[in-house]
mmCIF file of N, CA and C in Angstrom:
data_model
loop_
_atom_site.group_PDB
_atom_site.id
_atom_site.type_symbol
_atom_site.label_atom_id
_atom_site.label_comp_id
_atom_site.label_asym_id
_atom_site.label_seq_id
_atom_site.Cartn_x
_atom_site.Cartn_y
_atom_site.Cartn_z
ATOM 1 N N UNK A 7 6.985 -5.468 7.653
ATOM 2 C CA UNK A 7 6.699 -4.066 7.458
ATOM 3 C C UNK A 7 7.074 -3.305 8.714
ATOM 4 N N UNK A 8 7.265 -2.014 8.545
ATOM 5 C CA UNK A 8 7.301 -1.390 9.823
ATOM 6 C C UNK A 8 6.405 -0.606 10.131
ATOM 7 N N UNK A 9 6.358 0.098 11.589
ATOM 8 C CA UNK A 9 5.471 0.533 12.056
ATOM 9 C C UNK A 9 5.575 1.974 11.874
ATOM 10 N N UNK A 10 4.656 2.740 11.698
ATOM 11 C CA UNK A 10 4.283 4.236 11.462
ATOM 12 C C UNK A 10 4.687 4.791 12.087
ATOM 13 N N UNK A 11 4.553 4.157 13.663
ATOM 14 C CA UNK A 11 4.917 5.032 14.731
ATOM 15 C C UNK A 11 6.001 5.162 15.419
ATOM 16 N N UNK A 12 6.613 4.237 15.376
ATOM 17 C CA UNK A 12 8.086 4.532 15.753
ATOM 18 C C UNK A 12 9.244 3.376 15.048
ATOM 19 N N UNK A 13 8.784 2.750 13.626
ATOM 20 C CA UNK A 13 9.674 2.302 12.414
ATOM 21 C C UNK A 13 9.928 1.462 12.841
ATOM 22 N N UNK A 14 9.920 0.761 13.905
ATOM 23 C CA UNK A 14 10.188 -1.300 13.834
ATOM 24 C C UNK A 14 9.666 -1.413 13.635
ATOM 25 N N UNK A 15 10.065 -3.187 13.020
ATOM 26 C CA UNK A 15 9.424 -3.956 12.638
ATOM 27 C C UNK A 15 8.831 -4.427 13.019
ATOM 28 N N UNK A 16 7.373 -4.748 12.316
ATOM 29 C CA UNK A 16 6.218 -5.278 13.127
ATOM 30 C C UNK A 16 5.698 -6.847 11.926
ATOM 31 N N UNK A 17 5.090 -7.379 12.402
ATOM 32 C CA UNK A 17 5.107 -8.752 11.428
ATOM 33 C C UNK A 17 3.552 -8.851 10.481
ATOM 34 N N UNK A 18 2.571 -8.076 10.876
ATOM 35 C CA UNK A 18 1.444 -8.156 10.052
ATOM 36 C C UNK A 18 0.844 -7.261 9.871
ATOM 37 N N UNK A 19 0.174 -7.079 8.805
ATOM 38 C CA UNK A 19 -1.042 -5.433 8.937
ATOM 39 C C UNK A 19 -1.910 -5.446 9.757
ATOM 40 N N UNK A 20 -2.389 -6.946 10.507
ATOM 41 C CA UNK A 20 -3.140 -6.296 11.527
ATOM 42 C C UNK A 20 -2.769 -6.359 12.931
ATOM 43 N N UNK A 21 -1.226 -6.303 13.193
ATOM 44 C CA UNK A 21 -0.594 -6.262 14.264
ATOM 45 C C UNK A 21 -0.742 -5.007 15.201
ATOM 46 N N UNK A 22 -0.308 -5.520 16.490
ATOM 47 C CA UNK A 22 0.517 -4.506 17.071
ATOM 48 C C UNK A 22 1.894 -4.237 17.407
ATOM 49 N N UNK A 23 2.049 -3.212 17.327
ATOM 50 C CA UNK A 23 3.395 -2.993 17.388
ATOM 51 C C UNK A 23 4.161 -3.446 18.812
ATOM 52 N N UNK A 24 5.341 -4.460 19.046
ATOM 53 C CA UNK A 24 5.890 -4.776 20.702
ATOM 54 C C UNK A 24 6.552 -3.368 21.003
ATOM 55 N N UNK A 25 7.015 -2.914 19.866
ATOM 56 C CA UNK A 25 8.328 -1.841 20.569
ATOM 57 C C UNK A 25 7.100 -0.503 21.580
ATOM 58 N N UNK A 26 6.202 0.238 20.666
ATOM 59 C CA UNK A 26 5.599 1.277 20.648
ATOM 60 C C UNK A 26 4.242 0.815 21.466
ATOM 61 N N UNK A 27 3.837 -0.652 20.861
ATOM 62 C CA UNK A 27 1.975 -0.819 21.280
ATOM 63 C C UNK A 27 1.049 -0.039 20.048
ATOM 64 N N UNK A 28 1.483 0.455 19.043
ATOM 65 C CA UNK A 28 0.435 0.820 18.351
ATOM 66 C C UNK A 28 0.102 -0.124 17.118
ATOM 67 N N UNK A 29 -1.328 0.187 17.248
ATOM 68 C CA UNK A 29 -2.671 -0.803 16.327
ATOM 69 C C UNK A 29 -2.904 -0.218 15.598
ATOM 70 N N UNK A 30 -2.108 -1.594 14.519
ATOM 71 C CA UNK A 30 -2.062 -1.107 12.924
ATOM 72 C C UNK A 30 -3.740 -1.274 12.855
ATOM 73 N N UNK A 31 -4.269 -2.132 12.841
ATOM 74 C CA UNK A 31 -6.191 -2.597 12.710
ATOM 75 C C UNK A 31 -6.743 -1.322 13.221
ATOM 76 N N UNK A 32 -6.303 -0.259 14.089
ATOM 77 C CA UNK A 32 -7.140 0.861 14.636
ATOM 78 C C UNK A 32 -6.548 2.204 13.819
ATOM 79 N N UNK A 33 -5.792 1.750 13.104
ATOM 80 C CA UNK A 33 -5.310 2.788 12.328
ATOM 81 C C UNK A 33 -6.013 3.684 11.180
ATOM 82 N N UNK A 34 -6.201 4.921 10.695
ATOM 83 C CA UNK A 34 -6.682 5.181 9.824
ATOM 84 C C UNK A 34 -6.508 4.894 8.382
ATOM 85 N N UNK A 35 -6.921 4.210 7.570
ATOM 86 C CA UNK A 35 -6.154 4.008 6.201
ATOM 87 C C UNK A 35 -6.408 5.054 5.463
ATOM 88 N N UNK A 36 -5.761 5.638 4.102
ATOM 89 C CA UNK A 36 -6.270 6.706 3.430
ATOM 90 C C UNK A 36 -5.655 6.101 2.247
ATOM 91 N N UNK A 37 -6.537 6.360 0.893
ATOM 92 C CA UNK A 37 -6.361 6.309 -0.099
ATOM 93 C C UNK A 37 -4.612 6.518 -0.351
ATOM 94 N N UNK A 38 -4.101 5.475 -0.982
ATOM 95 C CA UNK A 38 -2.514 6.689 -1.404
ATOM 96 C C UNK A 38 -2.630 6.543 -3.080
ATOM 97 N N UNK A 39 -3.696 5.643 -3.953
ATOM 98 C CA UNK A 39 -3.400 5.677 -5.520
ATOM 99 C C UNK A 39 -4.598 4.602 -5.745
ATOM 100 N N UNK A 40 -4.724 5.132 -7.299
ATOM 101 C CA UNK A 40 -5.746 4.210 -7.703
ATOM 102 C C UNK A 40 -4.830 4.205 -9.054
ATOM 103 N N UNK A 41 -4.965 2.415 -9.070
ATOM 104 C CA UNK A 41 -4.206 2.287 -10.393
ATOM 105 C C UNK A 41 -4.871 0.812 -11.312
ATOM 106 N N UNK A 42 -3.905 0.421 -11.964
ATOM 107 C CA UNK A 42 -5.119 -0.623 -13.288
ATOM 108 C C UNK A 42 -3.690 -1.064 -13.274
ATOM 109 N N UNK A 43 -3.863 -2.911 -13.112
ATOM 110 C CA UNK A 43 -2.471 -3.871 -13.780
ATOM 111 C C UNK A 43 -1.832 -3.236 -14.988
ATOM 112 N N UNK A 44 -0.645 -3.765 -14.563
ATOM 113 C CA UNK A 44 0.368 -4.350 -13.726
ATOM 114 C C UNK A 44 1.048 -3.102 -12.920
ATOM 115 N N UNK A 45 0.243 -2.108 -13.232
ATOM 116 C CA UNK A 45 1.183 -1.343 -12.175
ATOM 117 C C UNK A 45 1.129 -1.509 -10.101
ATOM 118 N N UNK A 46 -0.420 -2.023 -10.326
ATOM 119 C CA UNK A 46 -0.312 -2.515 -9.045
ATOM 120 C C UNK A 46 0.194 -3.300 -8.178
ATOM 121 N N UNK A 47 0.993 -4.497 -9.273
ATOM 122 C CA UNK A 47 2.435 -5.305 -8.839
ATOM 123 C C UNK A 47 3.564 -4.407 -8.533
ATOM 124 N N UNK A 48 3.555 -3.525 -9.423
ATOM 125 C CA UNK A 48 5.085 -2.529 -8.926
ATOM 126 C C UNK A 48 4.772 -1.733 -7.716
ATOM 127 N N UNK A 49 3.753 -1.034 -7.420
ATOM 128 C CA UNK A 49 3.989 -0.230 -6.480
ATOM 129 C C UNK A 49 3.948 -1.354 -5.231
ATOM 130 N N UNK A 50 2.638 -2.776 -5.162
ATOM 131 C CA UNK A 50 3.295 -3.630 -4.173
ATOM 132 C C UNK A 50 4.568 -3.998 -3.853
ATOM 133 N N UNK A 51 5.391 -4.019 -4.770
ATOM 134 C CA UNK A 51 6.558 -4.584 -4.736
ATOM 135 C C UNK A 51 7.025 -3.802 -3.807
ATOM 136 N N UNK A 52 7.375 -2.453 -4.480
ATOM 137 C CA UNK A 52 7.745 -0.969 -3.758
ATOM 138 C C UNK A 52 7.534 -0.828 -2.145
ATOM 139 N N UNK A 53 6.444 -0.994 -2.209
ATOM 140 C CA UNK A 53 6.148 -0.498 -0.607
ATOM 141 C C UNK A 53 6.310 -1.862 0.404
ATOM 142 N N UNK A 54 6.274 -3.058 -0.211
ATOM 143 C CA UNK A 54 7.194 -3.794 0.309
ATOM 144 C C UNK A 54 8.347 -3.953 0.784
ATOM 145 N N UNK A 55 9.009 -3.588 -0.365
ATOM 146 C CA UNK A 55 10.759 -3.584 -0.389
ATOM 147 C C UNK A 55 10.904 -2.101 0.715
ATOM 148 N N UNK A 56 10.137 -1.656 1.058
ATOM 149 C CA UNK A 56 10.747 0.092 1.765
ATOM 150 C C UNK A 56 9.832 -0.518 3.440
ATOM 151 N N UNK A 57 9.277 -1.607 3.772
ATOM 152 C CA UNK A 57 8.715 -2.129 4.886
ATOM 153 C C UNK A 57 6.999 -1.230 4.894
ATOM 154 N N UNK A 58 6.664 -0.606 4.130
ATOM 155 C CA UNK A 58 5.249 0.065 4.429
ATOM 156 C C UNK A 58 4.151 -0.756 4.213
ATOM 157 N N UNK A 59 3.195 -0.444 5.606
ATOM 158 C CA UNK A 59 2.452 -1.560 6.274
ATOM 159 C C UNK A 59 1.145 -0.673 4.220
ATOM 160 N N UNK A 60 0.595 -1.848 4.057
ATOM 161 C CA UNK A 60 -0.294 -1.120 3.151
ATOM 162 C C UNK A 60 -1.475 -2.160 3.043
ATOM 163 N N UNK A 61 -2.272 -2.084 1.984
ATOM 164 C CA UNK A 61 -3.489 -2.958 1.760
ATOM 165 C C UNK A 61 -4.104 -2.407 0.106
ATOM 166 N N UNK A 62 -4.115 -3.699 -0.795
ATOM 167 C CA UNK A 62 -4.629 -3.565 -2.224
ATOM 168 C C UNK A 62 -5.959 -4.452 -1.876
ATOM 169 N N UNK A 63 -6.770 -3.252 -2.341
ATOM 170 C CA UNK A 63 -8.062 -3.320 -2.923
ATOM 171 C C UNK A 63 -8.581 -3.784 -4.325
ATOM 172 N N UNK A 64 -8.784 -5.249 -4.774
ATOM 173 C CA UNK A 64 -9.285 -5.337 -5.611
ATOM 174 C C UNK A 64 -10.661 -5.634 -5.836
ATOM 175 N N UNK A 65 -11.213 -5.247 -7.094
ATOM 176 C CA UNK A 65 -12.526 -5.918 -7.665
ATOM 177 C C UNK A 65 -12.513 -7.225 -8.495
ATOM 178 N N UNK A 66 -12.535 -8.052 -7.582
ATOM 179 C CA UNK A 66 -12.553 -9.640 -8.326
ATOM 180 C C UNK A 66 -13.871 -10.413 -8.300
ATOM 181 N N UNK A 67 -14.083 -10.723 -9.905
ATOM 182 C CA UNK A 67 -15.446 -10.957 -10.174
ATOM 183 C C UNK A 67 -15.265 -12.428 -10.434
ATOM 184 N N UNK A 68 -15.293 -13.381 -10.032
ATOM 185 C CA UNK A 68 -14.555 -15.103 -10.538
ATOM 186 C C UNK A 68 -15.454 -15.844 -11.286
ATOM 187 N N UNK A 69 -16.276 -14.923 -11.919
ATOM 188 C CA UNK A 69 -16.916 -15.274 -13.307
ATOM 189 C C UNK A 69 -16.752 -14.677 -14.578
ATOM 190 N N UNK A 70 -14.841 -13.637 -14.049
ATOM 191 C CA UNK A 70 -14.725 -13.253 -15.307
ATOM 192 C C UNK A 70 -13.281 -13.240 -15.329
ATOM 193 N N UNK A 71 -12.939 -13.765 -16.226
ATOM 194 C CA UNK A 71 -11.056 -14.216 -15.522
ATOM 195 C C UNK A 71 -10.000 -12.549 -15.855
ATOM 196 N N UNK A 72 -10.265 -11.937 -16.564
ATOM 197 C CA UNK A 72 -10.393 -11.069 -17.226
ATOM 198 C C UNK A 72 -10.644 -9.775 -17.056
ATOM 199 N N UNK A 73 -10.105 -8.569 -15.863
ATOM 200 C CA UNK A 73 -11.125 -7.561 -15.493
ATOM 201 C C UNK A 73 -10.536 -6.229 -16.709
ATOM 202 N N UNK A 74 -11.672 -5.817 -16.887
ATOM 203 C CA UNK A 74 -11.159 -4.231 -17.565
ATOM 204 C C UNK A 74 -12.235 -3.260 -17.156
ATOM 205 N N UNK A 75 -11.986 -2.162 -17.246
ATOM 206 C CA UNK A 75 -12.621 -1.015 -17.526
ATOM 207 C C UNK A 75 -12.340 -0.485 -15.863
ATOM 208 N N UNK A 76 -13.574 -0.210 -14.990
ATOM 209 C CA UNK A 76 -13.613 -0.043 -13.610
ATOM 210 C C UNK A 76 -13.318 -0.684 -12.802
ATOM 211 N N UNK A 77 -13.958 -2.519 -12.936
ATOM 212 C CA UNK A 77 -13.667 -3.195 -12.506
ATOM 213 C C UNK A 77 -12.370 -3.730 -12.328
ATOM 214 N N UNK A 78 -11.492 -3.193 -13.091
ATOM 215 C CA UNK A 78 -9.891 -3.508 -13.202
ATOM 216 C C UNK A 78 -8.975 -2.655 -12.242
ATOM 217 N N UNK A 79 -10.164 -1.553 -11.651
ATOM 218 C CA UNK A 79 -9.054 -0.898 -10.788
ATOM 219 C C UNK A 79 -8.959 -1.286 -9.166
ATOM 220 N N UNK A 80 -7.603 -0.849 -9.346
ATOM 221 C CA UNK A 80 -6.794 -1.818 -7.607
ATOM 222 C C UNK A 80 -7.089 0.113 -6.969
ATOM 223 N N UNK A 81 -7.097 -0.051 -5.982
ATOM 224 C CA UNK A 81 -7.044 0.950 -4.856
ATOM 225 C C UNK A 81 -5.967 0.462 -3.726
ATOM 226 N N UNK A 82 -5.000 1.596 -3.648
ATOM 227 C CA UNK A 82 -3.744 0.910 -2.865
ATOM 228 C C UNK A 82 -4.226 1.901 -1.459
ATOM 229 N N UNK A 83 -4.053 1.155 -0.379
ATOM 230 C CA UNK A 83 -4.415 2.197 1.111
ATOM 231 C C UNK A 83 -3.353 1.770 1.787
ATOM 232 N N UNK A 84 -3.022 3.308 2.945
ATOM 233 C CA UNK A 84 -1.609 2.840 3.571
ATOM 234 C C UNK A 84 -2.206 3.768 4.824
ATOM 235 N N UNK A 85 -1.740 3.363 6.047
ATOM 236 C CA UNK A 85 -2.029 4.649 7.384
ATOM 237 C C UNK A 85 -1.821 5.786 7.239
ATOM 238 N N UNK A 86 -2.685 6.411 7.905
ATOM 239 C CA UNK A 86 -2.617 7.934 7.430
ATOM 240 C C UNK A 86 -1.029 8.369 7.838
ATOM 241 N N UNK A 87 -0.801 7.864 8.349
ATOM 242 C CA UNK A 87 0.571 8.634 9.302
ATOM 243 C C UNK A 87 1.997 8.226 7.920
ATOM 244 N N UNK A 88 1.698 7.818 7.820
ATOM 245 C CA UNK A 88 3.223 7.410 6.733
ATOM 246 C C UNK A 88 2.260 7.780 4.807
ATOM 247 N N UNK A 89 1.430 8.857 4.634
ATOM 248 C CA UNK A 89 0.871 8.728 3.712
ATOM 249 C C UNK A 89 1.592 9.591 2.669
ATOM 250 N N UNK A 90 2.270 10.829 3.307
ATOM 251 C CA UNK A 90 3.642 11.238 2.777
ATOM 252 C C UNK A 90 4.254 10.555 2.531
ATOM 253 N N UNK A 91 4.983 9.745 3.296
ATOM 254 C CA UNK A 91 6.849 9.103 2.739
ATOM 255 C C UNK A 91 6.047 8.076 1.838
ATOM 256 N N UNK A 92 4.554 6.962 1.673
ATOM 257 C CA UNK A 92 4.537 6.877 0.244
ATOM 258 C C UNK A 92 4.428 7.572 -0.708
ATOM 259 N N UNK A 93 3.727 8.942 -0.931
ATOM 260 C CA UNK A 93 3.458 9.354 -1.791
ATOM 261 C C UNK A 93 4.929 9.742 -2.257
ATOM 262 N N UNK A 94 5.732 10.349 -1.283
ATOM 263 C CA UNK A 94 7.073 10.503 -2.018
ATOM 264 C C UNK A 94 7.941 9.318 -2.832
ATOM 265 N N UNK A 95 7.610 7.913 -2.635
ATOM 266 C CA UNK A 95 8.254 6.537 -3.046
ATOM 267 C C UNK A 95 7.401 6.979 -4.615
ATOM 268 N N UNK A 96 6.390 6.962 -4.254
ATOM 269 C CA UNK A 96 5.713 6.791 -5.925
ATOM 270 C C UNK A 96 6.059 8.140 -6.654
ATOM 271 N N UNK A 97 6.026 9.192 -6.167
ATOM 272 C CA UNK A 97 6.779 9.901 -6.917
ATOM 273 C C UNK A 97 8.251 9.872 -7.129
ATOM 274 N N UNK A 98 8.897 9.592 -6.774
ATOM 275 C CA UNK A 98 10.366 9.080 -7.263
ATOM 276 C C UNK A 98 10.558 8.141 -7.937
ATOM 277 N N UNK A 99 9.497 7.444 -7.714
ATOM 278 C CA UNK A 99 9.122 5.836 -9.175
ATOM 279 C C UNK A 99 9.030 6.248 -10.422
ATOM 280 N N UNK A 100 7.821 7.714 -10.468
ATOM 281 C CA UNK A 100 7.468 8.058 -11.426
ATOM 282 C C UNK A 100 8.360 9.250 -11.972
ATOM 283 N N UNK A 101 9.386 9.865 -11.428
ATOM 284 C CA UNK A 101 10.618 10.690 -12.079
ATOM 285 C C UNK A 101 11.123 9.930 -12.566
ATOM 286 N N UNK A 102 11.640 8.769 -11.909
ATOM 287 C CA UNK A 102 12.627 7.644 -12.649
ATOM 288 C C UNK A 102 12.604 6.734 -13.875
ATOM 289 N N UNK A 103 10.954 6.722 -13.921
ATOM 290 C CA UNK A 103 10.298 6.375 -15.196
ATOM 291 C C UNK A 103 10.121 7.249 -16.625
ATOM 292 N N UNK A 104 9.825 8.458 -16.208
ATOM 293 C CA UNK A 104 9.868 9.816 -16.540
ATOM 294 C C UNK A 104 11.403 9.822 -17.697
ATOM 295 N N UNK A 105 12.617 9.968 -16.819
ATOM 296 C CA UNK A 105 14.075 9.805 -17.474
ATOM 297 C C UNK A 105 14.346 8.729 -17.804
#
């Protein structure tokens, strides 16, 4: 993934960055989507494939193989600082889906 702060590559979400020194772990996260399978495989994929450092939130209950309703929803979080250029990835996902 890369870094927020000055776009090298950095190797983990809870790294620091060699080029810059900034701490992804001290970073602010902010909500960027709340979504329900399988879309939460695509946008991982997404913000993978584009290097954005992120973190999925699930509710996993392992006495129920099976989640629906609330419990089925993923919460995707990314640093505040790059919370634009995702929101713009998922909206260009969702024009493209759109046509």
């Amino acid at each position: 993934m890369n870094c927020p702060q000055c776009e090298h590559q950095i190797e983990s979400a809870d790294a620091i960055c060699q080029h810059c020194g900034f701490d992804l772990s001290s970073a602010a996260w902010v909500v960027l989507t709340k979504v329900y399978p399988p879309d939460d495989l695509i946008i991982e994929s997404l913000l993978n494939s584009y290097g954005i450092p992120h973190k999925i939130l699930r509710r996993e209950v392992p006495q129920m193989p099976v989640t629906v309703g609330p419990l089925a929803e993923v919460i995707v979080i990314v640093p505040e600082q790059i919370l634009a250029q995702a929101k713009a990835l998922l909206q260009e996902l969702e024009d493209q889906s759109n046509s």
